[in-house]
Amino acid sequence: MLICTLVCLLVASSLVLVNVATAVRAQREIRQRHQVLQTEWLLEAGIRRAVKSIEASAGYAGETWIPEPESLEFAEAQVTIRVERLERDEDEDFDWHEVTAVATLCRSVATPAMRIATRTQKSDTLEVSTSKPSPITDNE
């Protein structure tokens, strides 16, 4: 009877340990998916910021943007934006720019090694056109 009880206890303990390990793995996966999604949103916000800045100033060359943290969930959040003007002969009505943005997001963790392990980074490059200002004529 004692041996049967011990075997049942061993089987039940094994099942509990497997369920706990599965739950921990699922929690990590959900946290990672959340961080990847947040990084994609940060990248999109950086691109929108670059487009607005190009429209506001033709001389905008880029920046490193560190958004204001709304929570302490992420220790590091930044977007590095680089803008290069493109020369195109065929299109005289628009100015073309190549925008490259790199978004980096890192969780709030205790050790520097863990910060590296929890860092996500996404980048994108696209071409943006803005209309050239119309020249002022004497008739206006």
Short mmCIF file of N, CA and C in Angstrom, two decimals:
data_model
loop_
_atom_site.label_atom_id
_atom_site.label_comp_id
_atom_site.label_asym_id
_atom_site.label_seq_id
_atom_site.Cartn_x
_atom_site.Cartn_y
_atom_site.Cartn_z
N MET A 1 0.82 -1.19 0.00
CA MET A 1 0.00 0.00 0.00
C MET A 1 0.87 1.26 0.00
N LEU A 2 1.95 1.27 0.77
CA LEU A 2 2.86 2.41 0.85
C LEU A 2 3.54 2.66 -0.50
N ILE A 3 3.95 1.58 -1.16
CA ILE A 3 4.61 1.72 -2.47
C ILE A 3 3.64 2.30 -3.49
N CYS A 4 2.41 1.85 -3.47
CA CYS A 4 1.39 2.37 -4.40
C CYS A 4 1.14 3.87 -4.14
N THR A 5 1.11 4.26 -2.87
CA THR A 5 0.91 5.66 -2.52
C THR A 5 2.09 6.51 -2.99
N LEU A 6 3.30 6.02 -2.80
CA LEU A 6 4.49 6.75 -3.25
C LEU A 6 4.53 6.90 -4.77
N VAL A 7 4.15 5.85 -5.48
CA VAL A 7 4.12 5.93 -6.94
C VAL A 7 3.08 6.96 -7.41
N CYS A 8 1.91 6.96 -6.79
CA CYS A 8 0.87 7.95 -7.14
C CYS A 8 1.35 9.37 -6.84
N LEU A 9 2.01 9.54 -5.71
CA LEU A 9 2.55 10.84 -5.34
C LEU A 9 3.62 11.30 -6.33
N LEU A 10 4.46 10.39 -6.77
CA LEU A 10 5.50 10.70 -7.75
C LEU A 10 4.88 11.10 -9.10
N VAL A 11 3.86 10.38 -9.53
CA VAL A 11 3.18 10.71 -10.78
C VAL A 11 2.49 12.07 -10.68
N ALA A 12 1.82 12.33 -9.57
CA ALA A 12 1.13 13.61 -9.38
C ALA A 12 2.13 14.76 -9.35
N SER A 13 3.25 14.57 -8.67
CA SER A 13 4.29 15.61 -8.60
C SER A 13 4.87 15.88 -9.98
N SER A 14 5.08 14.83 -10.75
CA SER A 14 5.60 15.00 -12.11
C SER A 14 4.63 15.79 -12.97
N LEU A 15 3.35 15.49 -12.86
CA LEU A 15 2.34 16.24 -13.63
C LEU A 15 2.30 17.71 -13.23
N VAL A 16 2.41 17.98 -11.95
CA VAL A 16 2.43 19.37 -11.48
C VAL A 16 3.66 20.10 -12.01
N LEU A 17 4.81 19.48 -11.95
CA LEU A 17 6.04 20.10 -12.45
C LEU A 17 5.97 20.38 -13.96
N VAL A 18 5.42 19.46 -14.71
CA VAL A 18 5.27 19.67 -16.16
C VAL A 18 4.32 20.84 -16.43
N ASN A 19 3.22 20.92 -15.67
CA ASN A 19 2.27 22.03 -15.85
C ASN A 19 2.89 23.37 -15.47
N VAL A 20 3.67 23.41 -14.43
CA VAL A 20 4.34 24.65 -14.02
C VAL A 20 5.35 25.08 -15.09
N ALA A 21 6.13 24.14 -15.59
CA ALA A 21 7.11 24.46 -16.64
C ALA A 21 6.41 24.97 -17.90
N THR A 22 5.29 24.38 -18.26
CA THR A 22 4.53 24.82 -19.42
C THR A 22 3.98 26.23 -19.20
N ALA A 23 3.49 26.51 -18.02
CA ALA A 23 2.95 27.84 -17.71
C ALA A 23 4.05 28.90 -17.75
N VAL A 24 5.21 28.59 -17.22
CA VAL A 24 6.33 29.54 -17.24
C VAL A 24 6.77 29.81 -18.68
N ARG A 25 6.86 28.77 -19.48
CA ARG A 25 7.24 28.91 -20.89
C ARG A 25 6.21 29.76 -21.64
N ALA A 26 4.93 29.54 -21.38
CA ALA A 26 3.88 30.31 -22.04
C ALA A 26 3.93 31.78 -21.62
N GLN A 27 4.21 32.02 -20.35
CA GLN A 27 4.32 33.41 -19.87
C GLN A 27 5.49 34.13 -20.56
N ARG A 28 6.62 33.47 -20.68
CA ARG A 28 7.78 34.06 -21.36
C ARG A 28 7.45 34.36 -22.83
N GLU A 29 6.77 33.44 -23.48
CA GLU A 29 6.42 33.63 -24.89
C GLU A 29 5.47 34.80 -25.07
N ILE A 30 4.50 34.92 -24.19
CA ILE A 30 3.56 36.05 -24.25
C ILE A 30 4.30 37.36 -24.00
N ARG A 31 5.19 37.38 -23.03
CA ARG A 31 5.97 38.58 -22.74
C ARG A 31 6.83 38.96 -23.95
N GLN A 32 7.43 37.97 -24.61
CA GLN A 32 8.27 38.24 -25.77
C GLN A 32 7.43 38.77 -26.94
N ARG A 33 6.28 38.16 -27.18
CA ARG A 33 5.38 38.64 -28.25
C ARG A 33 4.94 40.07 -27.99
N HIS A 34 4.63 40.37 -26.73
CA HIS A 34 4.23 41.73 -26.35
C HIS A 34 5.36 42.72 -26.64
N GLN A 35 6.57 42.35 -26.29
CA GLN A 35 7.71 43.24 -26.51
C GLN A 35 7.98 43.43 -28.01
N VAL A 36 7.85 42.38 -28.81
CA VAL A 36 8.04 42.50 -30.26
C VAL A 36 6.99 43.45 -30.83
N LEU A 37 5.74 43.31 -30.39
CA LEU A 37 4.68 44.19 -30.86
C LEU A 37 4.95 45.64 -30.45
N GLN A 38 5.39 45.84 -29.21
CA GLN A 38 5.73 47.19 -28.74
C GLN A 38 6.87 47.78 -29.57
N THR A 39 7.85 46.95 -29.94
CA THR A 39 8.97 47.41 -30.76
C THR A 39 8.49 47.82 -32.14
N GLU A 40 7.58 47.05 -32.72
CA GLU A 40 7.01 47.41 -34.03
C GLU A 40 6.26 48.74 -33.95
N TRP A 41 5.51 48.95 -32.89
CA TRP A 41 4.79 50.22 -32.72
C TRP A 41 5.76 51.38 -32.54
N LEU A 42 6.82 51.14 -31.79
CA LEU A 42 7.84 52.17 -31.59
C LEU A 42 8.50 52.53 -32.92
N LEU A 43 8.78 51.53 -33.75
CA LEU A 43 9.36 51.76 -35.07
C LEU A 43 8.41 52.59 -35.93
N GLU A 44 7.13 52.23 -35.93
CA GLU A 44 6.14 52.98 -36.71
C GLU A 44 6.06 54.43 -36.23
N ALA A 45 6.09 54.63 -34.92
CA ALA A 45 6.05 56.00 -34.39
C ALA A 45 7.29 56.79 -34.82
N GLY A 46 8.44 56.13 -34.85
CA GLY A 46 9.66 56.79 -35.29
C GLY A 46 9.60 57.19 -36.75
N ILE A 47 9.04 56.34 -37.58
CA ILE A 47 8.90 56.65 -39.01
C ILE A 47 7.94 57.83 -39.19
N ARG A 48 6.83 57.81 -38.48
CA ARG A 48 5.88 58.93 -38.57
C ARG A 48 6.52 60.23 -38.10
N ARG A 49 7.34 60.14 -37.06
CA ARG A 49 8.05 61.33 -36.56
C ARG A 49 9.00 61.86 -37.63
N ALA A 50 9.70 60.95 -38.31
CA ALA A 50 10.63 61.36 -39.36
C ALA A 50 9.89 62.04 -40.51
N VAL A 51 8.76 61.48 -40.92
CA VAL A 51 7.99 62.06 -42.03
C VAL A 51 7.53 63.46 -41.66
N LYS A 52 7.01 63.63 -40.44
CA LYS A 52 6.57 64.96 -40.00
C LYS A 52 7.73 65.94 -39.97
N SER A 53 8.88 65.48 -39.50
CA SER A 53 10.06 66.35 -39.42
C SER A 53 10.56 66.74 -40.80
N ILE A 54 10.50 65.82 -41.76
CA ILE A 54 10.90 66.13 -43.14
C ILE A 54 9.97 67.17 -43.73
N GLU A 55 8.67 67.02 -43.48
CA GLU A 55 7.71 67.98 -43.99
C GLU A 55 7.89 69.35 -43.35
N ALA A 56 8.31 69.39 -42.09
CA ALA A 56 8.50 70.66 -41.39
C ALA A 56 9.81 71.33 -41.77
N SER A 57 10.84 70.55 -42.05
CA SER A 57 12.16 71.12 -42.33
C SER A 57 12.86 70.29 -43.39
N ALA A 58 13.18 70.91 -44.50
CA ALA A 58 13.84 70.18 -45.59
C ALA A 58 15.24 69.73 -45.21
N GLY A 59 15.85 70.37 -44.23
CA GLY A 59 17.20 70.02 -43.82
C GLY A 59 17.29 68.96 -42.74
N TYR A 60 16.17 68.36 -42.39
CA TYR A 60 16.16 67.34 -41.34
C TYR A 60 16.98 66.13 -41.78
N ALA A 61 17.96 65.74 -40.96
CA ALA A 61 18.86 64.63 -41.31
C ALA A 61 18.68 63.42 -40.41
N GLY A 62 17.85 63.54 -39.39
CA GLY A 62 17.62 62.42 -38.49
C GLY A 62 17.93 62.78 -37.05
N GLU A 63 17.76 61.79 -36.18
CA GLU A 63 17.97 62.01 -34.74
C GLU A 63 17.93 60.68 -34.02
N THR A 64 18.30 60.72 -32.76
CA THR A 64 18.04 59.60 -31.87
C THR A 64 16.94 60.05 -30.93
N TRP A 65 15.79 59.42 -31.07
CA TRP A 65 14.60 59.83 -30.32
C TRP A 65 14.40 58.86 -29.17
N ILE A 66 14.29 59.41 -27.96
CA ILE A 66 14.00 58.61 -26.77
C ILE A 66 12.65 59.08 -26.24
N PRO A 67 11.60 58.28 -26.49
CA PRO A 67 10.26 58.71 -26.05
C PRO A 67 10.15 58.71 -24.53
N GLU A 68 9.24 59.54 -24.05
CA GLU A 68 8.99 59.61 -22.61
C GLU A 68 8.40 58.30 -22.12
N PRO A 69 8.97 57.70 -21.08
CA PRO A 69 8.41 56.43 -20.59
C PRO A 69 7.10 56.66 -19.86
N GLU A 70 6.10 55.88 -20.26
CA GLU A 70 4.80 55.97 -19.58
C GLU A 70 4.69 54.92 -18.49
N SER A 71 5.60 53.95 -18.53
CA SER A 71 5.62 52.95 -17.47
C SER A 71 7.07 52.54 -17.27
N LEU A 72 7.31 51.82 -16.23
CA LEU A 72 8.66 51.34 -15.95
C LEU A 72 8.88 49.93 -16.49
N GLU A 73 8.01 49.52 -17.42
CA GLU A 73 8.12 48.17 -17.97
C GLU A 73 9.39 48.00 -18.79
N PHE A 74 9.78 49.05 -19.52
CA PHE A 74 10.95 48.97 -20.37
C PHE A 74 12.03 49.91 -19.87
N ALA A 75 13.25 49.39 -19.73
CA ALA A 75 14.36 50.19 -19.24
C ALA A 75 14.92 51.08 -20.33
N GLU A 76 14.82 50.64 -21.57
CA GLU A 76 15.39 51.38 -22.68
C GLU A 76 14.42 51.35 -23.86
N ALA A 77 14.13 52.51 -24.40
CA ALA A 77 13.30 52.61 -25.60
C ALA A 77 13.85 53.77 -26.41
N GLN A 78 14.29 53.48 -27.63
CA GLN A 78 14.80 54.55 -28.47
C GLN A 78 14.65 54.19 -29.94
N VAL A 79 14.59 55.24 -30.76
CA VAL A 79 14.53 55.08 -32.20
C VAL A 79 15.63 55.94 -32.80
N THR A 80 16.49 55.32 -33.60
CA THR A 80 17.52 56.05 -34.32
C THR A 80 17.02 56.25 -35.75
N ILE A 81 16.95 57.52 -36.15
CA ILE A 81 16.42 57.87 -37.46
C ILE A 81 17.53 58.50 -38.29
N ARG A 82 17.66 58.02 -39.52
CA ARG A 82 18.62 58.59 -40.46
C ARG A 82 17.88 58.95 -41.74
N VAL A 83 18.08 60.17 -42.23
CA VAL A 83 17.41 60.64 -43.43
C VAL A 83 18.45 61.10 -44.43
N GLU A 84 18.32 60.61 -45.66
CA GLU A 84 19.21 61.03 -46.74
C GLU A 84 18.35 61.52 -47.89
N ARG A 85 18.74 62.64 -48.46
CA ARG A 85 18.02 63.17 -49.61
C ARG A 85 18.45 62.41 -50.86
N LEU A 86 17.47 62.04 -51.68
CA LEU A 86 17.74 61.32 -52.92
C LEU A 86 17.60 62.27 -54.10
N GLU A 87 18.48 62.12 -55.05
CA GLU A 87 18.42 62.93 -56.27
C GLU A 87 17.70 62.13 -57.35
N ARG A 88 16.63 62.70 -57.85
CA ARG A 88 15.88 62.06 -58.93
C ARG A 88 15.62 63.10 -60.01
N ASP A 89 16.08 62.82 -61.19
CA ASP A 89 15.93 63.76 -62.29
C ASP A 89 14.52 63.75 -62.87
N GLU A 90 13.87 62.60 -62.83
CA GLU A 90 12.59 62.47 -63.52
C GLU A 90 11.43 63.13 -62.80
N ASP A 91 11.57 63.44 -61.52
CA ASP A 91 10.46 63.98 -60.76
C ASP A 91 10.84 65.33 -60.17
N GLU A 92 10.44 66.40 -60.86
CA GLU A 92 10.84 67.73 -60.43
C GLU A 92 9.88 68.34 -59.42
N ASP A 93 8.70 67.75 -59.24
CA ASP A 93 7.70 68.32 -58.34
C ASP A 93 7.85 67.85 -56.90
N PHE A 94 8.69 66.84 -56.66
CA PHE A 94 8.80 66.25 -55.33
C PHE A 94 10.26 66.14 -54.90
N ASP A 95 10.48 66.27 -53.61
CA ASP A 95 11.77 65.95 -53.00
C ASP A 95 11.66 64.54 -52.44
N TRP A 96 12.64 63.71 -52.72
CA TRP A 96 12.63 62.33 -52.24
C TRP A 96 13.68 62.16 -51.16
N HIS A 97 13.31 61.43 -50.12
CA HIS A 97 14.21 61.15 -49.00
C HIS A 97 14.15 59.66 -48.68
N GLU A 98 15.29 59.11 -48.30
CA GLU A 98 15.33 57.74 -47.81
C GLU A 98 15.39 57.80 -46.29
N VAL A 99 14.41 57.20 -45.64
CA VAL A 99 14.32 57.20 -44.18
C VAL A 99 14.66 55.81 -43.67
N THR A 100 15.64 55.73 -42.79
CA THR A 100 15.99 54.47 -42.12
C THR A 100 15.76 54.67 -40.63
N ALA A 101 14.95 53.80 -40.05
CA ALA A 101 14.66 53.89 -38.62
C ALA A 101 14.97 52.55 -37.97
N VAL A 102 15.59 52.62 -36.78
CA VAL A 102 15.90 51.43 -35.99
C VAL A 102 15.33 51.64 -34.59
N ALA A 103 14.38 50.79 -34.22
CA ALA A 103 13.75 50.87 -32.90
C ALA A 103 14.35 49.80 -31.99
N THR A 104 14.71 50.20 -30.78
CA THR A 104 15.29 49.28 -29.79
C THR A 104 14.48 49.37 -28.51
N LEU A 105 14.14 48.20 -27.98
CA LEU A 105 13.38 48.13 -26.75
C LEU A 105 14.02 47.09 -25.84
N CYS A 106 14.16 47.43 -24.56
CA CYS A 106 14.80 46.53 -23.60
C CYS A 106 14.01 46.53 -22.31
N ARG A 107 13.79 45.35 -21.76
CA ARG A 107 13.04 45.21 -20.50
C ARG A 107 13.82 45.75 -19.31
N SER A 108 13.09 46.08 -18.27
CA SER A 108 13.69 46.47 -17.00
C SER A 108 14.11 45.21 -16.26
N VAL A 109 15.38 44.94 -16.27
CA VAL A 109 15.90 43.78 -15.55
C VAL A 109 17.13 44.20 -14.76
N ALA A 110 17.52 43.36 -13.81
CA ALA A 110 18.56 43.74 -12.86
C ALA A 110 19.97 43.76 -13.44
N THR A 111 20.34 42.76 -14.21
CA THR A 111 21.73 42.64 -14.63
C THR A 111 21.91 43.07 -16.09
N PRO A 112 23.08 43.60 -16.43
CA PRO A 112 23.34 43.99 -17.82
C PRO A 112 23.25 42.81 -18.79
N ALA A 113 23.66 41.63 -18.38
CA ALA A 113 23.57 40.47 -19.26
C ALA A 113 22.12 40.15 -19.59
N MET A 114 21.23 40.29 -18.63
CA MET A 114 19.81 40.04 -18.87
C MET A 114 19.20 41.13 -19.76
N ARG A 115 19.72 42.37 -19.66
CA ARG A 115 19.23 43.45 -20.54
C ARG A 115 19.53 43.12 -21.99
N ILE A 116 20.69 42.56 -22.25
CA ILE A 116 21.04 42.17 -23.61
C ILE A 116 20.12 41.04 -24.06
N ALA A 117 19.85 40.10 -23.19
CA ALA A 117 19.00 38.95 -23.54
C ALA A 117 17.55 39.35 -23.78
N THR A 118 17.11 40.46 -23.21
CA THR A 118 15.71 40.85 -23.36
C THR A 118 15.54 42.02 -24.33
N ARG A 119 16.54 42.32 -25.12
CA ARG A 119 16.48 43.43 -26.07
C ARG A 119 15.87 42.97 -27.39
N THR A 120 14.94 43.77 -27.93
CA THR A 120 14.40 43.53 -29.26
C THR A 120 14.70 44.75 -30.12
N GLN A 121 14.93 44.49 -31.39
CA GLN A 121 15.28 45.58 -32.30
C GLN A 121 14.63 45.31 -33.65
N LYS A 122 14.03 46.34 -34.21
CA LYS A 122 13.42 46.25 -35.54
C LYS A 122 13.89 47.46 -36.34
N SER A 123 14.02 47.27 -37.65
CA SER A 123 14.42 48.38 -38.50
C SER A 123 13.62 48.35 -39.79
N ASP A 124 13.56 49.51 -40.43
CA ASP A 124 12.86 49.62 -41.70
C ASP A 124 13.46 50.79 -42.47
N THR A 125 13.48 50.66 -43.78
CA THR A 125 13.94 51.72 -44.67
C THR A 125 12.87 51.94 -45.72
N LEU A 126 12.53 53.21 -45.94
CA LEU A 126 11.53 53.52 -46.95
C LEU A 126 11.85 54.86 -47.60
N GLU A 127 11.25 55.08 -48.75
CA GLU A 127 11.42 56.34 -49.45
C GLU A 127 10.19 57.20 -49.23
N VAL A 128 10.43 58.48 -48.97
CA VAL A 128 9.37 59.42 -48.66
C VAL A 128 9.49 60.58 -49.64
N SER A 129 8.36 61.01 -50.17
CA SER A 129 8.37 62.17 -51.06
C SER A 129 7.60 63.30 -50.42
N THR A 130 8.10 64.49 -50.61
CA THR A 130 7.40 65.69 -50.18
C THR A 130 7.33 66.63 -51.38
N SER A 131 6.24 67.36 -51.47
CA SER A 131 6.13 68.27 -52.61
C SER A 131 7.03 69.47 -52.39
N LYS A 132 7.65 69.91 -53.47
CA LYS A 132 8.51 71.09 -53.40
C LYS A 132 7.61 72.31 -53.30
N PRO A 133 8.09 73.31 -52.59
CA PRO A 133 7.30 74.55 -52.52
C PRO A 133 7.25 75.20 -53.90
N SER A 134 6.09 75.72 -54.23
CA SER A 134 5.95 76.35 -55.53
C SER A 134 6.68 77.68 -55.54
N PRO A 135 7.35 77.98 -56.63
CA PRO A 135 8.06 79.26 -56.69
C PRO A 135 7.08 80.43 -56.73
N ILE A 136 7.46 81.50 -56.11
CA ILE A 136 6.61 82.70 -56.06
C ILE A 136 6.91 83.53 -57.31
N THR A 137 5.89 83.85 -58.03
CA THR A 137 6.06 84.67 -59.23
C THR A 137 5.69 86.11 -58.95
N ASP A 138 6.02 87.01 -59.86
CA ASP A 138 5.74 88.43 -59.67
C ASP A 138 4.25 88.73 -59.74
N ASN A 139 3.47 87.85 -60.37
CA ASN A 139 2.04 88.09 -60.52
C ASN A 139 1.27 87.86 -59.23
N GLU A 140 1.85 87.19 -58.29
CA GLU A 140 1.11 86.82 -57.06
C GLU A 140 1.16 87.92 -56.05
#
